[in-house]
Short mmCIF file of C-alpha atoms and ligand atoms in Angstrom, two decimals:
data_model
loop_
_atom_site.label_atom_id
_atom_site.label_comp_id
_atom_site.label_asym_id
_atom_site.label_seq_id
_atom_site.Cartn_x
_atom_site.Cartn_y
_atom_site.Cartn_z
CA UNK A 192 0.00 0.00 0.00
CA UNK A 193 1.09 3.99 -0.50
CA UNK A 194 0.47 5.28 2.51
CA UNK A 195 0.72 8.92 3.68
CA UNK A 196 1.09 9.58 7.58
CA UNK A 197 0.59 13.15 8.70
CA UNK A 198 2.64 13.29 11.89
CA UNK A 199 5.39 11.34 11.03
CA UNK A 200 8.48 12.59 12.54
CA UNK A 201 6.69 12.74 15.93
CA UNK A 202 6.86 9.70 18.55
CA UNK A 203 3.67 7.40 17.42
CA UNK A 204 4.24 8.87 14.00
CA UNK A 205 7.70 7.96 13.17
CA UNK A 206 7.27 4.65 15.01
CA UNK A 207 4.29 3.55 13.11
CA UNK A 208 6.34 4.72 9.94
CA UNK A 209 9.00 2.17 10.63
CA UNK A 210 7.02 -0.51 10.89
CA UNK A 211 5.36 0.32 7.79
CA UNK A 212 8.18 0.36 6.00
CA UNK A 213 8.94 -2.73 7.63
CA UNK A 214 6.26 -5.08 6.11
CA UNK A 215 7.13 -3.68 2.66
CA UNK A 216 4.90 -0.80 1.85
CA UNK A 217 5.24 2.83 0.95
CA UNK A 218 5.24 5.87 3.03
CA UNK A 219 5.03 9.24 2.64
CA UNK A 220 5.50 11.27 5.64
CA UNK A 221 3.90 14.79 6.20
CA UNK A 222 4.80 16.51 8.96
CA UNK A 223 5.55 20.34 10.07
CA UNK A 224 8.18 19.42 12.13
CA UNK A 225 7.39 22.03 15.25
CA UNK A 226 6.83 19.31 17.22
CA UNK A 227 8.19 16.06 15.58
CA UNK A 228 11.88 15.61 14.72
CA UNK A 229 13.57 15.38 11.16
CA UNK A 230 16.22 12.47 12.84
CA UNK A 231 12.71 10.70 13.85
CA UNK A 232 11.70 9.97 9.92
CA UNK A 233 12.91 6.81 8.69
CA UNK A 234 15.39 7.40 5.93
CA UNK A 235 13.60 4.73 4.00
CA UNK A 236 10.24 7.50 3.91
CA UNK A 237 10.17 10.55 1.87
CA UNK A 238 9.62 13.75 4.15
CA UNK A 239 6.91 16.51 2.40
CA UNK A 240 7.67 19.42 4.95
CA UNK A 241 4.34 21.25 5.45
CA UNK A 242 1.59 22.08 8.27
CA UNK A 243 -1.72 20.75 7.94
CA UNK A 244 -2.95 25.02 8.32
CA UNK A 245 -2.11 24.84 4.67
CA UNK A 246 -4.79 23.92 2.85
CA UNK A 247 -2.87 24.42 -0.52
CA UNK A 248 0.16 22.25 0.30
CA UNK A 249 -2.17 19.57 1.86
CA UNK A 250 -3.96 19.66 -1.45
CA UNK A 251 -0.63 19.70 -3.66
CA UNK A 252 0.30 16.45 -1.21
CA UNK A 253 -2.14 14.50 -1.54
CA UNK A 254 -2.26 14.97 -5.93
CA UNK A 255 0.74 14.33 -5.94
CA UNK A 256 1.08 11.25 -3.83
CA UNK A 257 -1.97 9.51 -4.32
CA UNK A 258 -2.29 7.41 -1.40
CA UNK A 259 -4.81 4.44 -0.92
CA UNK A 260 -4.42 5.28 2.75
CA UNK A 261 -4.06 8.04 5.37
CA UNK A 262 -2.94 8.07 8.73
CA UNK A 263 -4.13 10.83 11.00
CA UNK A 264 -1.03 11.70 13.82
CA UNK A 265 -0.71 15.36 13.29
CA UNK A 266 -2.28 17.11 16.09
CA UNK A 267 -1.15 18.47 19.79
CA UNK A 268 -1.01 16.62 22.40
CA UNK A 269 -0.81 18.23 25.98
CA UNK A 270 -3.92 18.17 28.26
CA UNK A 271 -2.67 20.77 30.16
CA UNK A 272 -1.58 23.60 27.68
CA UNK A 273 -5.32 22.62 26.45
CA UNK A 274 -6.70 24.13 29.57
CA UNK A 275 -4.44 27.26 29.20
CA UNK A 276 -5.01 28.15 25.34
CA UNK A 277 -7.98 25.88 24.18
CA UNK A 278 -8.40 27.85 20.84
CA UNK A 279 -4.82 26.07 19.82
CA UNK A 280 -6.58 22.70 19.77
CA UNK A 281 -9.25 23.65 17.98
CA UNK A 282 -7.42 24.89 15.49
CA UNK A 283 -4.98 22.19 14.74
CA UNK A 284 -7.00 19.38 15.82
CA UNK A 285 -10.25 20.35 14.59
CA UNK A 286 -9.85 22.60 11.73
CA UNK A 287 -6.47 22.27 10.60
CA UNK A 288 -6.94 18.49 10.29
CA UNK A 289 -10.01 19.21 8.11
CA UNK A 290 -8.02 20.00 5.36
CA UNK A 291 -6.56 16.71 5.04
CA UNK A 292 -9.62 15.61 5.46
CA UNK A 293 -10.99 17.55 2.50
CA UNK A 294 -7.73 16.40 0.41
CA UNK A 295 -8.10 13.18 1.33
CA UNK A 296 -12.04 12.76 0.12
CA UNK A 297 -10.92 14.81 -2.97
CA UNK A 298 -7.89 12.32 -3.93
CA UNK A 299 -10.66 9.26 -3.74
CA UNK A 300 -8.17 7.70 0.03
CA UNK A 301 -9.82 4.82 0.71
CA UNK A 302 -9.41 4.93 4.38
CA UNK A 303 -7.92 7.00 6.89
CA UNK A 304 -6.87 6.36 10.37
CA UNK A 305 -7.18 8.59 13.31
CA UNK A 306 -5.06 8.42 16.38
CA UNK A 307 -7.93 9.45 18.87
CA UNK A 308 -7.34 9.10 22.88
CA UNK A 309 -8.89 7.82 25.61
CA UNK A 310 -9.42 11.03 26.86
CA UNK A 311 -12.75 11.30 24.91
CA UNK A 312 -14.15 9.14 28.17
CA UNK A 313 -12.88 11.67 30.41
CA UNK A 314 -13.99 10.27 34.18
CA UNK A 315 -15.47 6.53 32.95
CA UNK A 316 -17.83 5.12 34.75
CA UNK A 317 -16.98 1.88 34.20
CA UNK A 318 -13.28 0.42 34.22
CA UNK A 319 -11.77 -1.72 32.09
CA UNK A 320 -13.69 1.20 29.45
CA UNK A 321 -15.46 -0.42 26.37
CA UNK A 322 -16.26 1.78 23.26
CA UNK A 323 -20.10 2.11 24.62
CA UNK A 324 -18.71 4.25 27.45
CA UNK A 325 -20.28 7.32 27.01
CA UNK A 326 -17.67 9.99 25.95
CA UNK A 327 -17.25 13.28 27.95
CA UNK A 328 -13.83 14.61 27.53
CA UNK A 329 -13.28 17.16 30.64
CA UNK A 330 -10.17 18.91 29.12
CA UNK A 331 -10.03 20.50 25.57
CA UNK A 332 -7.48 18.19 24.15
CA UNK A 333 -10.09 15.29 24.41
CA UNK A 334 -12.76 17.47 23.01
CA UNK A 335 -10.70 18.33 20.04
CA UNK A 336 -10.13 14.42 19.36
CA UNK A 337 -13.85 14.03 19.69
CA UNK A 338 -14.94 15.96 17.63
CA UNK A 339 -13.23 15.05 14.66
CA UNK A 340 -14.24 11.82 15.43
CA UNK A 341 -17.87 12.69 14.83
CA UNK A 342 -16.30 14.92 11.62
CA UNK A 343 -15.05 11.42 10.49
CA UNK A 344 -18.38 9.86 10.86
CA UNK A 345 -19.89 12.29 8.84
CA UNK A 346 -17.40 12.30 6.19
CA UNK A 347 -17.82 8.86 5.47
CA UNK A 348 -21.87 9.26 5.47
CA UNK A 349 -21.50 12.33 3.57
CA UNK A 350 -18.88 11.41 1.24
CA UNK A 351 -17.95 7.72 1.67
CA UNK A 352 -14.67 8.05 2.80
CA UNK A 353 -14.01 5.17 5.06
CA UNK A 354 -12.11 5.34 8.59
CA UNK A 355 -10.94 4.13 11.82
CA UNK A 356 -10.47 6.07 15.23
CA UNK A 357 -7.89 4.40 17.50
CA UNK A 358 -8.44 5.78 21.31
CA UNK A 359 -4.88 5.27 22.38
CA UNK A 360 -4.11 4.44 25.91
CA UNK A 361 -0.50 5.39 27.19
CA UNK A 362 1.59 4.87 24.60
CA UNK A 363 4.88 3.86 25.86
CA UNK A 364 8.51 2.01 24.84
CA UNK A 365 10.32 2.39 21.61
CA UNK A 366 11.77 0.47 19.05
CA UNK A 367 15.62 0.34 18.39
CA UNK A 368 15.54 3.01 16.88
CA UNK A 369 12.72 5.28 17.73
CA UNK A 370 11.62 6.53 20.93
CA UNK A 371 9.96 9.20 23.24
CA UNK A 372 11.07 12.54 22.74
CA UNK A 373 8.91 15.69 23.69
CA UNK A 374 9.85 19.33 24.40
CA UNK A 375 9.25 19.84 27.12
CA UNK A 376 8.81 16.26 28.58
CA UNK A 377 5.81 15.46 30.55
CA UNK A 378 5.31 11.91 29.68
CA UNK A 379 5.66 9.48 32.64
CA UNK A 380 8.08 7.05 31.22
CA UNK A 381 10.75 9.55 29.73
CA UNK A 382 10.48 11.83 33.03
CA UNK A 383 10.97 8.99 35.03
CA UNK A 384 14.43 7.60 33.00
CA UNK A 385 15.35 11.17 32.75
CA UNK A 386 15.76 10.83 36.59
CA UNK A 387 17.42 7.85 36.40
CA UNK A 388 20.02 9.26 34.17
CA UNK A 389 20.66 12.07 36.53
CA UNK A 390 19.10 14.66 34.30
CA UNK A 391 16.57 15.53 37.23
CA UNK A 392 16.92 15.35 40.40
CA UNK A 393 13.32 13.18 41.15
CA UNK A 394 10.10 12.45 39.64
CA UNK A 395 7.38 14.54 40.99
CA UNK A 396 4.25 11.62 41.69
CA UNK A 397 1.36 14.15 40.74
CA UNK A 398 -0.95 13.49 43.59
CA UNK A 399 -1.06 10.20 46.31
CA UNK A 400 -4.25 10.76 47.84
CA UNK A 401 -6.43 9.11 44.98
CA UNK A 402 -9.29 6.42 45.31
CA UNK A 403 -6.73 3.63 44.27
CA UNK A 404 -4.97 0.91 46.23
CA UNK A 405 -1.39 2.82 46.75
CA UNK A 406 -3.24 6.83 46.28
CA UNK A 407 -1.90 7.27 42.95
CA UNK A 408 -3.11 7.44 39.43
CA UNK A 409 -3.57 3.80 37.77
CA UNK A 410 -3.00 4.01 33.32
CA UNK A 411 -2.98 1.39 30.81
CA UNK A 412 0.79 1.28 29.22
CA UNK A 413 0.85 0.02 25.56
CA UNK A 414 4.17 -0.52 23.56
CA UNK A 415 4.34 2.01 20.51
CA UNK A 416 4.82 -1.37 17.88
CA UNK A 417 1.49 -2.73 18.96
CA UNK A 418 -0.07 0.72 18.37
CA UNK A 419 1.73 0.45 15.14
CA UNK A 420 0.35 -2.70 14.68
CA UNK A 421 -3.41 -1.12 15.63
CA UNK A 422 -2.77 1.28 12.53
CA UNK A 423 -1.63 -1.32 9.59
CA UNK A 424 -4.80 -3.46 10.83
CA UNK A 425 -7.56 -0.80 10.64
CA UNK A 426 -5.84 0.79 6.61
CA UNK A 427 -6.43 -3.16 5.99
CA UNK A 428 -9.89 -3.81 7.67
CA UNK A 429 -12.94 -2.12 5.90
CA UNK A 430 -14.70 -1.46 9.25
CA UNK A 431 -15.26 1.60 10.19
CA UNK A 432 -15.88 3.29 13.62
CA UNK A 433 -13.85 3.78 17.11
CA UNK A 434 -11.69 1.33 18.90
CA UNK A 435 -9.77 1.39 21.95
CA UNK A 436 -6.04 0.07 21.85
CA UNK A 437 -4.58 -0.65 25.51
CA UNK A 438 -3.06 -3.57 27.40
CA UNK A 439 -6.45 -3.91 29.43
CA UNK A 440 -3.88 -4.03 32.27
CA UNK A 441 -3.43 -0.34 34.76
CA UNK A 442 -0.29 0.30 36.44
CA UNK A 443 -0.20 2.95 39.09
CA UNK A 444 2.87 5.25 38.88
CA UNK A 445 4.72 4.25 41.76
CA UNK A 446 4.39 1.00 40.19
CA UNK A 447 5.80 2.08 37.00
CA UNK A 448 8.70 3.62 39.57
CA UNK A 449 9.11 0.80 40.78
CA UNK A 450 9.52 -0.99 37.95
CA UNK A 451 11.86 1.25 36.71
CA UNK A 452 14.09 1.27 39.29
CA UNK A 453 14.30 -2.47 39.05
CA UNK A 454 15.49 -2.31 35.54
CA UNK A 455 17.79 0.36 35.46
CA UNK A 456 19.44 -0.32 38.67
CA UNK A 457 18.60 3.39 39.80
CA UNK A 458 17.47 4.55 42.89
CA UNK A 459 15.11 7.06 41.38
CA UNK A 460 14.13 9.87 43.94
CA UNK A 461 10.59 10.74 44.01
CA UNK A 462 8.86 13.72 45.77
CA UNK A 463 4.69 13.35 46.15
CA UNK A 464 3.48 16.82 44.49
CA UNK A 465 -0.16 17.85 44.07
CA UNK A 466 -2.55 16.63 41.76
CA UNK A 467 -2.23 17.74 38.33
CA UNK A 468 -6.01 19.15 37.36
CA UNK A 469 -8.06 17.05 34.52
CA UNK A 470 -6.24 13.68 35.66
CA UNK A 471 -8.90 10.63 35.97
CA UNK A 472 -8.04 8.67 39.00
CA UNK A 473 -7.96 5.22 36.95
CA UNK A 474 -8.05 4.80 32.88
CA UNK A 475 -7.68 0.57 31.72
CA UNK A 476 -9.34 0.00 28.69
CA UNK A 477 -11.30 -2.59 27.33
CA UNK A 478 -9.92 -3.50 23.91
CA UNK A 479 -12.02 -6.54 23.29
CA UNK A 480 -13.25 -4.93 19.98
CA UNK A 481 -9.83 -4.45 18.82
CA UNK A 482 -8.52 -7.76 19.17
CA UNK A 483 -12.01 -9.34 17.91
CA UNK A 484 -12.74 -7.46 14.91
CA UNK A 485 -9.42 -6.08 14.03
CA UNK A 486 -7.51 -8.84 14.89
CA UNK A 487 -4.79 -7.35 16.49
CA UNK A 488 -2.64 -9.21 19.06
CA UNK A 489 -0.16 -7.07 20.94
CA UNK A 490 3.17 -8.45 21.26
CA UNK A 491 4.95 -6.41 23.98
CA UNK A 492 2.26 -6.75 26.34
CA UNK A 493 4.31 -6.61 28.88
CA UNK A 494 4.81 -3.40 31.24
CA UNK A 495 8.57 -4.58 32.14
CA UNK A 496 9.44 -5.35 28.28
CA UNK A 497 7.91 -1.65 27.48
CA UNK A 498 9.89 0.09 30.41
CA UNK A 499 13.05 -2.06 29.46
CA UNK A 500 12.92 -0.94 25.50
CA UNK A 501 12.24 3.08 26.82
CA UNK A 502 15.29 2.68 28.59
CA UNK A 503 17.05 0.94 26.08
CA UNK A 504 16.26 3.62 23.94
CA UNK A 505 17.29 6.43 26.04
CA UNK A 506 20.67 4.93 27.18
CA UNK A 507 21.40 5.29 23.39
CA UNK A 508 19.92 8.85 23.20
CA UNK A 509 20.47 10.47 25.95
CA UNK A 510 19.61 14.02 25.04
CA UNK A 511 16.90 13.12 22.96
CA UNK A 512 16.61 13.37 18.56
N1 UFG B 25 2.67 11.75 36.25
C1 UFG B 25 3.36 12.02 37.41
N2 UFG B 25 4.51 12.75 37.33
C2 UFG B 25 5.00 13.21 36.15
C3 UFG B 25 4.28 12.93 34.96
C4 UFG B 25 3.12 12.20 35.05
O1 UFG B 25 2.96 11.63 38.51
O2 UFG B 25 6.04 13.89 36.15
C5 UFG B 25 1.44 10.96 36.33
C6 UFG B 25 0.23 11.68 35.77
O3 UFG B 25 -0.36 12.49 36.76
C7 UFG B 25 -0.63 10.50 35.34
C8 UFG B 25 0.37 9.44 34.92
O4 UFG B 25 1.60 9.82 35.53
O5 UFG B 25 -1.36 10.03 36.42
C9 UFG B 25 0.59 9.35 33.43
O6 UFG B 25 0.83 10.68 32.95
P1 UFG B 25 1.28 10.99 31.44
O7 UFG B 25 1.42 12.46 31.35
O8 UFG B 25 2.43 10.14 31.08
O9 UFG B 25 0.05 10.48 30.59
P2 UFG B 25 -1.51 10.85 30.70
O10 UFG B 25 -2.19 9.64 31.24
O11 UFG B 25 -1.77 12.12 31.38
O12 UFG B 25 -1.84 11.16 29.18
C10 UFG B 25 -1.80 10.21 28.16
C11 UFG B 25 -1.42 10.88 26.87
C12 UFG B 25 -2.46 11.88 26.49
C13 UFG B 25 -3.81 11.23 26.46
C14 UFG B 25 -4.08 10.51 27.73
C15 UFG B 25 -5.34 9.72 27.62
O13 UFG B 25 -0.18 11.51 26.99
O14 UFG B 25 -2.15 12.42 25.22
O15 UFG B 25 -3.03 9.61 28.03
O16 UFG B 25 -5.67 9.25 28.84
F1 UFG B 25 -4.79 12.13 26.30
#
């Protein structure tokens, strides 16, 4: 398959890219590069340099490449900047990513994937979450994802275009070569190898007084490949609609300290700091559907193997891309 993936240089981006590439097809990566990294692209990918804002380079893209498929990564990510400036995730999220969405219906892309987030459930009512949870994002960044999800519904009523919305749980690991690089870095995972390495001085556990066995917050972990995975399955399938894609397993963060500790040998100093507003006390998905109808079978399932191939990863890049 030609396949173009907005979003490519960043971290689920550049990782789904390689494993693309991989299993033999084609990719075309489209990315603006203010948050993803050139070094991230896989050399075996061409990079088109443009931002999704412009409508005439997504256009001139798209013509050009002709893809059967798109994938959907291009889009901010940070819950809490979403609180602060909310009109920036409209923008790129929602109407920025209407333009490929407008390209792609007027190139005739068969499908296109979305990488959606379980924060469209915002406080679930029901944990492990299935899809039938109702969604009620309570920051901005979830609403953003949400709504294009209902844009994507449309679109394919409207104009046949045919899709899939993943609802990522906590993406996590990396692959030899590929890993988890934001600026700045709030992730879990990287802060907590970053103190390992002696780049910080401890990890700051954002609240211990939650409703959960050891106070703090419990998340699903999922290794980037079987996200990657996720992706290749729903270009292939021709069903269309919202699936989760977690372990089905939570992990509270002193867990995940733990854990860490035990695999990089590092004492890791941690300080108890307050709660960080719009965090659910416990998010473990239910990705029955995936496995069922997608048929996707996650490999790395495995919260050790995904801590061990972040480190990994890190050892070999400390400072990053
Ligand atoms: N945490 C800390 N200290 C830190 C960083 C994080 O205690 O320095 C805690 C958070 O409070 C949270 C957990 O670790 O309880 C995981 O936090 P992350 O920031 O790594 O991930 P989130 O669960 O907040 O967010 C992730 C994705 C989002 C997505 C969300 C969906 O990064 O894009 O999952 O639930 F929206």
């Amino acid at each position: 398959m030609k396949i173009l993936v907005a979003g490519g240089a960043g971290y689920i981006g550049s990782c789904t890219t390689e494993y693309l590439l991989d299993r033999g097809h084609e990719v075309v990566v489209y990315d603006s590069l203010v948050k993803g990294h050139r070094d991230a692209v896989d050399p075996r990918a061409r990079l088109l340099h443009g931002d999704l804002a412009d409508r005439d380079r997504v256009f001139e893209a798209l013509r050009a490449e002709r893809p059967e498929g798109v994938i959907h990564f291009a889009a901010f990510i940070e819950v809490g900047e979403s609180m602060r400036d909310a009109a920036l995730y409209f923008r790129n999220n929602v109407a920025n990513g209407l333009n490929l969405l407008d390209a792609a219906v007027d190139c005739g892309v068969r499908k296109l994937v979305f990488s959606s987030t379980a924060a469209v459930y915002g406080m679930p009512a029901t944990v492990p979450i299935p899809e039938t949870e109702p969604t009620k994002p309570i920051n901005a960044y979830g609403e953003s994802k949400l709504i294009f999800e209902k844009m994507l519904r449309w679109y394919n009523e409207v104009h046949g275009l045919g899709y899939t919305a993943l609802r990522y749980f906590n993406a996590a690991g990396a692959t030899e070569r590929r890993g988890e690089d934001h600026h700045p870095e709030s992730h879990l995972i990287p802060i907590i190898l970053q103190a390992a390495m002696g780049q910080r001085p401890h990890v700051q556990v954002f609240g211990d007084d939650y409703p959960t066995p050891d106070g703090t917050c419990i998340r699903d972990y999922i290794h980037v490949s079987d996200l990657a995975q996720a992706h290749l399955l729903a270009l292939e399938s021709p069903l269309c609609g919202s699936f989760n894609v977690g372990s089905g397993s939570g992990f509270s963060v002193k867990e995940i300290i733990q854990v860490a500790r035990e695999i990089t040998g590092k004492p890791i100093p941690v300080i108890t700091a307050p709660r960080r507003p719009g965090d659910p006390p416990r998010l473990v998905s239910d990705s029955t559907r995936a496995r069922t109808e997608l048929g996707w079978t996650p490999r790395f399932d495995d919260v050790r193997t995904i801590v061990a191939s972040a480190w990994a990863w890190r050892q070999r890049h400390p400072n990053g891309y």
